[in-house]
PDB file of C-alpha atoms in Angstrom:
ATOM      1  CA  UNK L   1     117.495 100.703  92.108  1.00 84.00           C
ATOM      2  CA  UNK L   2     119.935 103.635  92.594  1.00 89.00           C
ATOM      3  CA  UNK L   3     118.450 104.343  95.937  1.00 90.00           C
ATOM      4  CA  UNK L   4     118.674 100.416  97.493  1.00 90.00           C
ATOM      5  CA  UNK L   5     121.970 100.876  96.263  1.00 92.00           C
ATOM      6  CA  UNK L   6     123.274 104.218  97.639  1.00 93.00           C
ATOM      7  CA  UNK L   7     121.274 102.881 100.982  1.00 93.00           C
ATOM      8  CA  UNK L   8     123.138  99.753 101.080  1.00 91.00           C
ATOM      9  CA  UNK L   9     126.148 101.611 100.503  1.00 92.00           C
ATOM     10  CA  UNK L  10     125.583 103.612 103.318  1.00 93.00           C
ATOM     11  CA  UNK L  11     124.319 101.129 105.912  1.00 92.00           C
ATOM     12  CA  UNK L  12     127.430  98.555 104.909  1.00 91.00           C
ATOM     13  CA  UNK L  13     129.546 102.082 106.599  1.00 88.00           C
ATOM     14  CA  UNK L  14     127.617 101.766 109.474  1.00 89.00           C
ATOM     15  CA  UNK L  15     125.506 105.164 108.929  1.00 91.00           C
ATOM     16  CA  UNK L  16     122.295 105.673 110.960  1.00 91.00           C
ATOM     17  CA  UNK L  17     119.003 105.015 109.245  1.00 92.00           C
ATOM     18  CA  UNK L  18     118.542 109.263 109.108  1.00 91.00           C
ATOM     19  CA  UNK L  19     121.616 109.110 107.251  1.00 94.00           C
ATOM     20  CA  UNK L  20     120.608 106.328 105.101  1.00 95.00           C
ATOM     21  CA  UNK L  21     116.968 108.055 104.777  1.00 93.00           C
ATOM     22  CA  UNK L  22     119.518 111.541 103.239  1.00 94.00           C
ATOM     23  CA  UNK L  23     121.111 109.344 101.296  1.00 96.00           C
ATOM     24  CA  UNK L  24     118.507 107.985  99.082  1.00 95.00           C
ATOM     25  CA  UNK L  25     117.230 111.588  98.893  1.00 94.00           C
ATOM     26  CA  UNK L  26     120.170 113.283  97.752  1.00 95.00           C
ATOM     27  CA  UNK L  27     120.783 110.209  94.949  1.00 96.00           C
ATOM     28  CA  UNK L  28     117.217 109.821  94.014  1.00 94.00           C
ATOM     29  CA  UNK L  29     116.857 114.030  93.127  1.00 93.00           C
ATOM     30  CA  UNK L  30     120.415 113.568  91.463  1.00 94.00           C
ATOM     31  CA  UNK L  31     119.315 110.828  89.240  1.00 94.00           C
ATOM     32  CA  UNK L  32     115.731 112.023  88.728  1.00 91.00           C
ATOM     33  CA  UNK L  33     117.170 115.704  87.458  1.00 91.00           C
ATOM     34  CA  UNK L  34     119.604 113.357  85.325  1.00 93.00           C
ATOM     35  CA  UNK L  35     116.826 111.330  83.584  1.00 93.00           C
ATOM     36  CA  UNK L  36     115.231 114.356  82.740  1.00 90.00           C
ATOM     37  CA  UNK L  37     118.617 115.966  80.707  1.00 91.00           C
ATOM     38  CA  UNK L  38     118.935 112.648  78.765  1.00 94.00           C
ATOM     39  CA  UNK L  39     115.540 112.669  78.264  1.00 91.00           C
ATOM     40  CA  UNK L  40     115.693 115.939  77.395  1.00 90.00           C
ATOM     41  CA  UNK L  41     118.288 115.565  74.870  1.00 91.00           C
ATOM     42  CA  UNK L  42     117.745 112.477  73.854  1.00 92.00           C
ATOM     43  CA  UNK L  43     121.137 110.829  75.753  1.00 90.00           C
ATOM     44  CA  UNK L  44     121.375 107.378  75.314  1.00 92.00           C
ATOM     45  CA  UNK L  45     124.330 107.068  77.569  1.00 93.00           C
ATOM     46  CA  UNK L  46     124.736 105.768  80.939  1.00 93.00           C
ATOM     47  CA  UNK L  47     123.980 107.314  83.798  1.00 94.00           C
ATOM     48  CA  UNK L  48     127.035 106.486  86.405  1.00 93.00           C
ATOM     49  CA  UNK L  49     126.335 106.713  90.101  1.00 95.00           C
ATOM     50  CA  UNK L  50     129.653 105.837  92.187  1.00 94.00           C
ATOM     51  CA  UNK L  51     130.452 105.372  95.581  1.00 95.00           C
ATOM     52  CA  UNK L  52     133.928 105.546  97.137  1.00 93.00           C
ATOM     53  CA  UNK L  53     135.673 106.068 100.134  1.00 93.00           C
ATOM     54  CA  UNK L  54     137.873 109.320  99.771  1.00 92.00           C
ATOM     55  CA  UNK L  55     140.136 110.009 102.845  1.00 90.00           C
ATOM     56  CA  UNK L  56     137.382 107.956 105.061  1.00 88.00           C
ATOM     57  CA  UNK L  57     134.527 109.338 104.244  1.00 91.00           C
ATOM     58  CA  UNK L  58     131.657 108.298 101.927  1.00 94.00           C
ATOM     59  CA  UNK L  59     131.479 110.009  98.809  1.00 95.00           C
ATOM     60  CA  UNK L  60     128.601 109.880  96.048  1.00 96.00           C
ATOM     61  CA  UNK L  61     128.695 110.802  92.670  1.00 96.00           C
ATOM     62  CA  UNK L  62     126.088 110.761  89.866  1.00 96.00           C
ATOM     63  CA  UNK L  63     127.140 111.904  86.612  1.00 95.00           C
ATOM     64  CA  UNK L  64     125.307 112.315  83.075  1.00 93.00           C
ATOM     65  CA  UNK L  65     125.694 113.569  79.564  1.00 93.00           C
ATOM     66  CA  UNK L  66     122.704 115.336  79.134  1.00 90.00           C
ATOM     67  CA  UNK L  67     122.456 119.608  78.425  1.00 87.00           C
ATOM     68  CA  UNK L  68     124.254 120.344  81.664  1.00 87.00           C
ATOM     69  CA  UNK L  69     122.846 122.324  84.613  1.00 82.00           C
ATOM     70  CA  UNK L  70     121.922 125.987  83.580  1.00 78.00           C
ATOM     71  CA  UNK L  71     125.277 127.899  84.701  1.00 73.00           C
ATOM     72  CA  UNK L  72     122.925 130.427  86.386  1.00 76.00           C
ATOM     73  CA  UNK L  73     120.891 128.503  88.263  1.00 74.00           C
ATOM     74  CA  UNK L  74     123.955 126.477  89.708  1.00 71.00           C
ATOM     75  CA  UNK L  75     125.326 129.897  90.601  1.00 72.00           C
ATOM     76  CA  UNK L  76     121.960 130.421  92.844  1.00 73.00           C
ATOM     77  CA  UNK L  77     122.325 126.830  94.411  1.00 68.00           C
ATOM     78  CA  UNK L  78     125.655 127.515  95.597  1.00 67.00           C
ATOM     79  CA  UNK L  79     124.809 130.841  97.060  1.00 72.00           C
ATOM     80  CA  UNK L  80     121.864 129.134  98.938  1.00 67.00           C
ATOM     81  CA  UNK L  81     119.881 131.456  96.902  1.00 64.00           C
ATOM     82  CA  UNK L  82     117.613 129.084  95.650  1.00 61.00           C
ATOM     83  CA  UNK L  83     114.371 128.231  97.836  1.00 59.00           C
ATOM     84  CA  UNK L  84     110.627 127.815  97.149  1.00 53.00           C
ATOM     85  CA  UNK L  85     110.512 131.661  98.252  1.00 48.00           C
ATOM     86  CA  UNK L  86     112.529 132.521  96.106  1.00 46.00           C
ATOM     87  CA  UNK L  87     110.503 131.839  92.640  1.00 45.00           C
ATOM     88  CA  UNK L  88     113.045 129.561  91.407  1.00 42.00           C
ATOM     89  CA  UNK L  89     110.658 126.533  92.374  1.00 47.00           C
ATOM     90  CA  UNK L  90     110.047 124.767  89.370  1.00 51.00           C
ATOM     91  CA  UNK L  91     113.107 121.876  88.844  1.00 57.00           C
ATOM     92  CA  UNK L  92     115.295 123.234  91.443  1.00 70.00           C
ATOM     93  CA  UNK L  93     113.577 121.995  94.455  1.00 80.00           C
ATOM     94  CA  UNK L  94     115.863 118.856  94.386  1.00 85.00           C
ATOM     95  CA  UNK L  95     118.963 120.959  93.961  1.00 85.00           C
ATOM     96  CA  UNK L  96     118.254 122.846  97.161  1.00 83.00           C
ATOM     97  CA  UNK L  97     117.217 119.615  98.978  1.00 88.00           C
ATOM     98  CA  UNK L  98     120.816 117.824  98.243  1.00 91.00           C
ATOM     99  CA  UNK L  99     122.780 120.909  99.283  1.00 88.00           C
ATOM    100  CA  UNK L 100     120.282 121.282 102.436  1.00 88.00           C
ATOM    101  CA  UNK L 101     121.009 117.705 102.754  1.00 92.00           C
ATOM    102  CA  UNK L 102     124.814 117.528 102.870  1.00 93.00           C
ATOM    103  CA  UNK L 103     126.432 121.308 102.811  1.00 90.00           C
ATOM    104  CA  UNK L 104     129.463 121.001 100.638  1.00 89.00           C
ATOM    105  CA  UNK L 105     127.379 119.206  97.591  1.00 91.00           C
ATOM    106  CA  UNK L 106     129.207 120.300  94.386  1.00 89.00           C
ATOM    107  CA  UNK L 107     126.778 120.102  91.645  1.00 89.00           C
ATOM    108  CA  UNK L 108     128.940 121.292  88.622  1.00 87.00           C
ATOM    109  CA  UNK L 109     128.363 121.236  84.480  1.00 87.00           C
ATOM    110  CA  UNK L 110     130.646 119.252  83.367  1.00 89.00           C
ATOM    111  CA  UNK L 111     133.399 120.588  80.465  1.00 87.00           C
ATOM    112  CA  UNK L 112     132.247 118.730  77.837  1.00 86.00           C
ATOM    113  CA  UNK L 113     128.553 118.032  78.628  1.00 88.00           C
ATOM    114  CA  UNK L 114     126.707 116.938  81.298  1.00 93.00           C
ATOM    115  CA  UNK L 115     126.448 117.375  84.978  1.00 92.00           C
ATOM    116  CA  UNK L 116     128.069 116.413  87.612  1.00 94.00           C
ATOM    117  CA  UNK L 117     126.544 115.795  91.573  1.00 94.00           C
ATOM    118  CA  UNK L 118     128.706 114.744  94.478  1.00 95.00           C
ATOM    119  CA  UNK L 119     128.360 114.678  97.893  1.00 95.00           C
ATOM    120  CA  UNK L 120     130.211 113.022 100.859  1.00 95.00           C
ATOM    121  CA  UNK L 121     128.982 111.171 104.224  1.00 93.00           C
ATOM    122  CA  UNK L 122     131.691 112.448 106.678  1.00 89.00           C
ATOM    123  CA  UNK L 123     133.662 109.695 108.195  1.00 84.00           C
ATOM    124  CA  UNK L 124     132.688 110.920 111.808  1.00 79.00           C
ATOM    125  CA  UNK L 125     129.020 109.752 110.667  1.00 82.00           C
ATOM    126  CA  UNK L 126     130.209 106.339 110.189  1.00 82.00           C
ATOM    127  CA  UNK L 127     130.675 103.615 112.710  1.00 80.00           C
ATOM    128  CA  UNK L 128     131.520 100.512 110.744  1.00 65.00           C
ATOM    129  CA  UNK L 129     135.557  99.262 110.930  1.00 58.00           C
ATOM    130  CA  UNK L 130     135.406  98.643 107.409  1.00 59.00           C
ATOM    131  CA  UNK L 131     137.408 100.075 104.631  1.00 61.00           C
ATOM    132  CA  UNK L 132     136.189  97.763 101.675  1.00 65.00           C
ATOM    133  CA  UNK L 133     133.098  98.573  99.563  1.00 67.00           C
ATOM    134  CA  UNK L 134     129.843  95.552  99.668  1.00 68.00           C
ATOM    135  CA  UNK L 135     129.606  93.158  97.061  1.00 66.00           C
ATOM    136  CA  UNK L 136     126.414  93.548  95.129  1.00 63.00           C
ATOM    137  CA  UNK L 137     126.484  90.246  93.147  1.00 57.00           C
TER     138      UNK L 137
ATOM    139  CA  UNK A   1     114.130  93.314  98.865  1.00 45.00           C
ATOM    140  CA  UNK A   2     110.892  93.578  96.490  1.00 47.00           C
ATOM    141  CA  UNK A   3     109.574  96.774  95.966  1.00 53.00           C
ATOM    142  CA  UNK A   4     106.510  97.949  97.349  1.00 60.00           C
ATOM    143  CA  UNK A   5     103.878  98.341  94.914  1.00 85.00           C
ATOM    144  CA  UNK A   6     102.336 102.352  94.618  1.00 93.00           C
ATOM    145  CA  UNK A   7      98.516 102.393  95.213  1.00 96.00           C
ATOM    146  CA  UNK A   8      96.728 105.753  95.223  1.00 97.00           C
ATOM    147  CA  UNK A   9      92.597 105.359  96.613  1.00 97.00           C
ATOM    148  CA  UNK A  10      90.455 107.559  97.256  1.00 97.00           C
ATOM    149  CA  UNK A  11      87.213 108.016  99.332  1.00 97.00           C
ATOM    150  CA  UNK A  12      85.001 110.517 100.999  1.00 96.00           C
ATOM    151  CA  UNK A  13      84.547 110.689 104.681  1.00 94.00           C
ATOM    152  CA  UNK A  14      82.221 113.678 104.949  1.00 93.00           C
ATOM    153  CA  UNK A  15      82.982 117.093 102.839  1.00 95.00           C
ATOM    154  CA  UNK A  16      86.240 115.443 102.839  1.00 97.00           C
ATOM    155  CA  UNK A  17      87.793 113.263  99.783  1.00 97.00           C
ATOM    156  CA  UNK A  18      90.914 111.883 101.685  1.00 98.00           C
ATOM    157  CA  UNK A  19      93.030 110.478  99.107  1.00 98.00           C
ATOM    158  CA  UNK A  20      95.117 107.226 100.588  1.00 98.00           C
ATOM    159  CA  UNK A  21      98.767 107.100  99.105  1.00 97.00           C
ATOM    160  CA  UNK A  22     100.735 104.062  99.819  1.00 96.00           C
ATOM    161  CA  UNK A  23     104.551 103.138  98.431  1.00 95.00           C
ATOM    162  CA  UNK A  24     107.492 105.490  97.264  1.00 94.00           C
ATOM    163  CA  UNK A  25     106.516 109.066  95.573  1.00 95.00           C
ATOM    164  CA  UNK A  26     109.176 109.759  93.235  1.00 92.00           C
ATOM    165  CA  UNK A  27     109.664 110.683  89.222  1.00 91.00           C
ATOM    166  CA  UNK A  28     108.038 107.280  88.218  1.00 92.00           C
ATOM    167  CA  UNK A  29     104.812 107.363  90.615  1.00 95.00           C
ATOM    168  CA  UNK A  30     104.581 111.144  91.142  1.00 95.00           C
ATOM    169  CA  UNK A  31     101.854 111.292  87.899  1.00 96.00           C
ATOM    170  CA  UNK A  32      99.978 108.763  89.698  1.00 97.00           C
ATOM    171  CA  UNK A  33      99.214 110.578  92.588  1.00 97.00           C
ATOM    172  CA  UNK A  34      99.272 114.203  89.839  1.00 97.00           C
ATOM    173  CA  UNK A  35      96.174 112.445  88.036  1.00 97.00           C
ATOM    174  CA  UNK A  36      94.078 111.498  91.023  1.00 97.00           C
ATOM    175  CA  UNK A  37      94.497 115.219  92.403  1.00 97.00           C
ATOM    176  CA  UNK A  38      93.501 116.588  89.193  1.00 97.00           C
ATOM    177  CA  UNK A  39      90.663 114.524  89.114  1.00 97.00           C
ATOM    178  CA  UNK A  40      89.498 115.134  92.331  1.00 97.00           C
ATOM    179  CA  UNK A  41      89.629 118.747  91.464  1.00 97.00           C
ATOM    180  CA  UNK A  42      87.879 117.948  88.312  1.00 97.00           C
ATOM    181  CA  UNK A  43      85.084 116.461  90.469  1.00 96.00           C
ATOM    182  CA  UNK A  44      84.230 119.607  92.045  1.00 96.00           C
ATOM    183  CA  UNK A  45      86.083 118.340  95.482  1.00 97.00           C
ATOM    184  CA  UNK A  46      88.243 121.027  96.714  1.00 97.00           C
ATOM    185  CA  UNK A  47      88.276 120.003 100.650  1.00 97.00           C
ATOM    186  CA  UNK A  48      91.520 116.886 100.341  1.00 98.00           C
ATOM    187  CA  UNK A  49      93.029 115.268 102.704  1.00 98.00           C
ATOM    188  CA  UNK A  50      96.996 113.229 100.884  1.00 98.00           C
ATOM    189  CA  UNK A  51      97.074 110.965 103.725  1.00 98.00           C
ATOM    190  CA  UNK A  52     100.686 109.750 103.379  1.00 98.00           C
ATOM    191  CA  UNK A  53     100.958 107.299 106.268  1.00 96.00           C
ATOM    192  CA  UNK A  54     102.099 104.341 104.138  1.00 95.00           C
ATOM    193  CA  UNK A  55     104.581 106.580 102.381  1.00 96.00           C
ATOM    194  CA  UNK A  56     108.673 105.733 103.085  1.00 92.00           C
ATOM    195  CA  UNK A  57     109.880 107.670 100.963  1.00 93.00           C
ATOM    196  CA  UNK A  58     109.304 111.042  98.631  1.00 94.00           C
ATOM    197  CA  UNK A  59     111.503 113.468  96.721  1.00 92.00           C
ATOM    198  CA  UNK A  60     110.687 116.707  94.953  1.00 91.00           C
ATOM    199  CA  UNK A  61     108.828 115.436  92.420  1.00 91.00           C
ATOM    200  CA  UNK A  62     106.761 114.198  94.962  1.00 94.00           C
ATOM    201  CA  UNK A  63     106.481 117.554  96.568  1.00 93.00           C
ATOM    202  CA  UNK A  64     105.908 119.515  93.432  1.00 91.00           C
ATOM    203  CA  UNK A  65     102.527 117.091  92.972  1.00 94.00           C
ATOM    204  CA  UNK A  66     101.641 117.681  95.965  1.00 95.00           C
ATOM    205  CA  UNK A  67     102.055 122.136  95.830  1.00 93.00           C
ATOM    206  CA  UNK A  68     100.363 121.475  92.001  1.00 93.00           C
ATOM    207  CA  UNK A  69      97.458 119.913  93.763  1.00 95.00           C
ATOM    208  CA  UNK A  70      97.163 122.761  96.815  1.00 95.00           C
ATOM    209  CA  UNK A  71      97.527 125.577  93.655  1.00 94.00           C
ATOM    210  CA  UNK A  72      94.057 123.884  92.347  1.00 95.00           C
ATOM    211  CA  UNK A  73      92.204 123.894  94.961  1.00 96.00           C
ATOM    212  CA  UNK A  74      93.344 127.324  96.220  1.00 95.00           C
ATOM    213  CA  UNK A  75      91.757 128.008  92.737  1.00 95.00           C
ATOM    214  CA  UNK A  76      88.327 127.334  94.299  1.00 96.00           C
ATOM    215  CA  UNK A  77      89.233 128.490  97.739  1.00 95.00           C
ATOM    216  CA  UNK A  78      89.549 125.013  98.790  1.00 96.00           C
ATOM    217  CA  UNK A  79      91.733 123.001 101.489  1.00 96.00           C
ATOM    218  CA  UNK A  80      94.470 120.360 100.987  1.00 97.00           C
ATOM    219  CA  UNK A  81      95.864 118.739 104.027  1.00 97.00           C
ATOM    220  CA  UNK A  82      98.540 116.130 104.501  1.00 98.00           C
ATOM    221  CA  UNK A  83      98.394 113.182 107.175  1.00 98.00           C
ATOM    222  CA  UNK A  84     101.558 112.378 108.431  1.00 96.00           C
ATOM    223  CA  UNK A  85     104.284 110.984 110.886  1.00 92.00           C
ATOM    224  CA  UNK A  86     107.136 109.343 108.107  1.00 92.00           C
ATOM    225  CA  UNK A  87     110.101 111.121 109.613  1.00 91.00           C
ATOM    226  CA  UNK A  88     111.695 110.989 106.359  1.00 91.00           C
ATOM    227  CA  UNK A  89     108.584 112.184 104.666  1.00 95.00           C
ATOM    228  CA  UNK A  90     108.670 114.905 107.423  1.00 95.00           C
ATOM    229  CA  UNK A  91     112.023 116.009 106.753  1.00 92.00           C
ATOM    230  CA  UNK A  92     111.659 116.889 103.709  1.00 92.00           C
ATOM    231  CA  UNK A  93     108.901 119.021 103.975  1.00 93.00           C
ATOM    232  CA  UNK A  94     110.789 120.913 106.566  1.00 92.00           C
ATOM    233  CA  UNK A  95     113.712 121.085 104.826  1.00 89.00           C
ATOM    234  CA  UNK A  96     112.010 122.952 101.653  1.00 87.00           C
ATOM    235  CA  UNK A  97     109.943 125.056 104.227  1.00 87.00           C
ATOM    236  CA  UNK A  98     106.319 123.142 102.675  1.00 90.00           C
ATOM    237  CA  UNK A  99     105.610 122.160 106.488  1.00 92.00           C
ATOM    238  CA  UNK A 100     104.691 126.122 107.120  1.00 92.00           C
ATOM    239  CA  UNK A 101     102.600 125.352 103.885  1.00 92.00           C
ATOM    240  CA  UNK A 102     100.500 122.516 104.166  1.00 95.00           C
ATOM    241  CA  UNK A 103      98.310 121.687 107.495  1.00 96.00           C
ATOM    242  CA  UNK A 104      99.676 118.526 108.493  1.00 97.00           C
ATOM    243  CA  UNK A 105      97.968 115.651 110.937  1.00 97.00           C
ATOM    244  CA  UNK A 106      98.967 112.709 112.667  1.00 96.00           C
ATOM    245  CA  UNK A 107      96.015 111.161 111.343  1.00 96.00           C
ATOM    246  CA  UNK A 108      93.047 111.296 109.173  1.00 97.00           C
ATOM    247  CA  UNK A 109      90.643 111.910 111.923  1.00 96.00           C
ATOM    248  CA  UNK A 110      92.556 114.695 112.996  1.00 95.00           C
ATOM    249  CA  UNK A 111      92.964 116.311 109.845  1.00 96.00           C
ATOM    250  CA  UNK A 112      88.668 115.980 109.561  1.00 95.00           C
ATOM    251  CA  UNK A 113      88.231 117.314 112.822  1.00 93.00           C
ATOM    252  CA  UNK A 114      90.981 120.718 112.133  1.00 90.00           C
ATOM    253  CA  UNK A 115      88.324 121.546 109.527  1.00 75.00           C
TER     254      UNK A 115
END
C-alpha cells in the first residue's frame, strides 16, 4: 500500500517510471526497517508516510516511534561507509540503498523516539504543471 | 490496481533445481522464497537457478534471501544463479554491488548452459 501510494505520488508529478521504480524502493526499505522497530518494541502507533511539495520538489517522509536508528550506524550511512563490503550487511542494506537512491536522504533518530527518513524528488525530475497533491479517495 | 499474487515453484531441469519466483519480494513474501531455498538446500540440491523474470519489484529483504540462500550452498560448494532482465530488479543489485556476486542470465536456458 505505501508503495502504490508513494508511486502514484510520483507519477501524478510527472516523474519517469525509473523514478517511480526509486521511489517505491526508497519508501518500501523505509517502512520495512520501520515495521521492524515497532515490532521490535512493541509500537502500536502509526506509522506516517507523507508526501509534500517543498520549494517544488517532491519530498517523502516516513516516520515511526519505534527504538530509533542505532546513532552509530546512522553515523556510517551518512559517511557512505556502510556497504555489503563493509560487514555492516545485516539490516543496513536498505539504508545504503535509499541514500544510493537519492543522495541527500536524511535518515535521523528522532528526539524523543523513533526515526525519521526523508528524501526529495528534485523538481528538475518532474515534468507535470501541477502544484496540487492527487486525491486518493 | 489488484495486487499480484507471490508464487514461488520449483523444478529440476537437469543437475539444475531452477526455482520460478513470480510477484513482489519484499518483508511480507521474502520468507516465502527463504523457505523454498532452505529446502532446496535441505534436499541435497546445491546447483539453483532464482529465476526472477516475473519479479517487478524487490527490496533488501529480498536481497538478503537471496545472499542467505548463495551462503548455503557455498556451504556445499554449490552454485546459485539468478535469471534476469527487470530493470528495477537489476538496479538494485547493482546498486548494492550483488551483480559482481551472483551470475546473472537473461534466461533460464542460459543460466543451464553457463554451467
Amino acid at each position: 500500500m505505501a508503495r502504490m501510494f508513494a508511486g502514484s505520488v510520483a507519477r501524478h508529478f510527472g516523474c519517469d517510471e525509473d523514478v517511480v521504480e526509486d521511489v517505491k524502493v526508497a519508501v518500501s526499505e523505509a517502512c520495512t526497517n520501520s515495521v521492524k522497530a515497532h515490532r521490535d518494541t512493541e509500537t502500536l502507533e502509526p506509522i506516517e508516510l507523507l508526501a509534500r511539495l517543498v520549494d517544488g520538489d517532491l519530498q517523502f517522509e516516513v516516520v515511526d516511534a519505534g527504538g530509533g536508528i542505532d546513532t552509530e550506524l546512522q553515523k556510517a550511512v551518512s559517511d557512505g561507509a556502510v556497504t555489503p563490503a563493509a560487514g555492516l550487511y545485516e539490516g543496513s542494506l536498505g539504508l545504503t540503498l535509499i541514500s544510493s537512491l537519492f543522495p541527500g536522504a536524511e535518515i535521523v533518530r528522532n528526539e524523543e523516539r523513533g526515526t525519521t527518513v526523508r528524501f526529495v524528488v528534485p523538481a528538475g525530475q518532474m515534468s507535470a504543471g501541477t502544484d496540487a497533491m492527487p486525491s486518493f479517495d | 490496481m489488484a495486487a499480484i499474487d507471490f508464487v514461488v515453484e520449483s523444478r529440476q531441469e537437469g543437475p539444475w533445481t531452477v526455482v520460478d519466483v513470480q510477484g513482489e519480494v519484499d518483508m511480507f513474501t521474502a520468507p516465502k522464497l527463504r523457505e523454498r531455498l532452505v529446502e532446496t538446500v535441505d534436499q541435497g540440491r546445491y546447483k539453483i537457478i532464482v529465476n526472477l523474470q516475473g519479479v517487478s519489484f524487490m527490496d533488501s529483504t529480498g536481497l538478503g534471501t537471496l545472499v542467505g540462500g548463495l551462503k548455503r550452498v557455498k556451504e556445499h560448494e554449490g552454485v546459485l544463479s539468478l535469471v534476469c532482465s527487470s530493470r528495477p530488479v537489476l538496479r538494485v543489485l547493482s546498486i548494492t554491488g550483488l551483480n559482481n556476486v551472483f551470475p546473472i542470465h537473461e534466461s533460464v536456458e542460459q543460466a543451464v548452459a553457463a554451467g
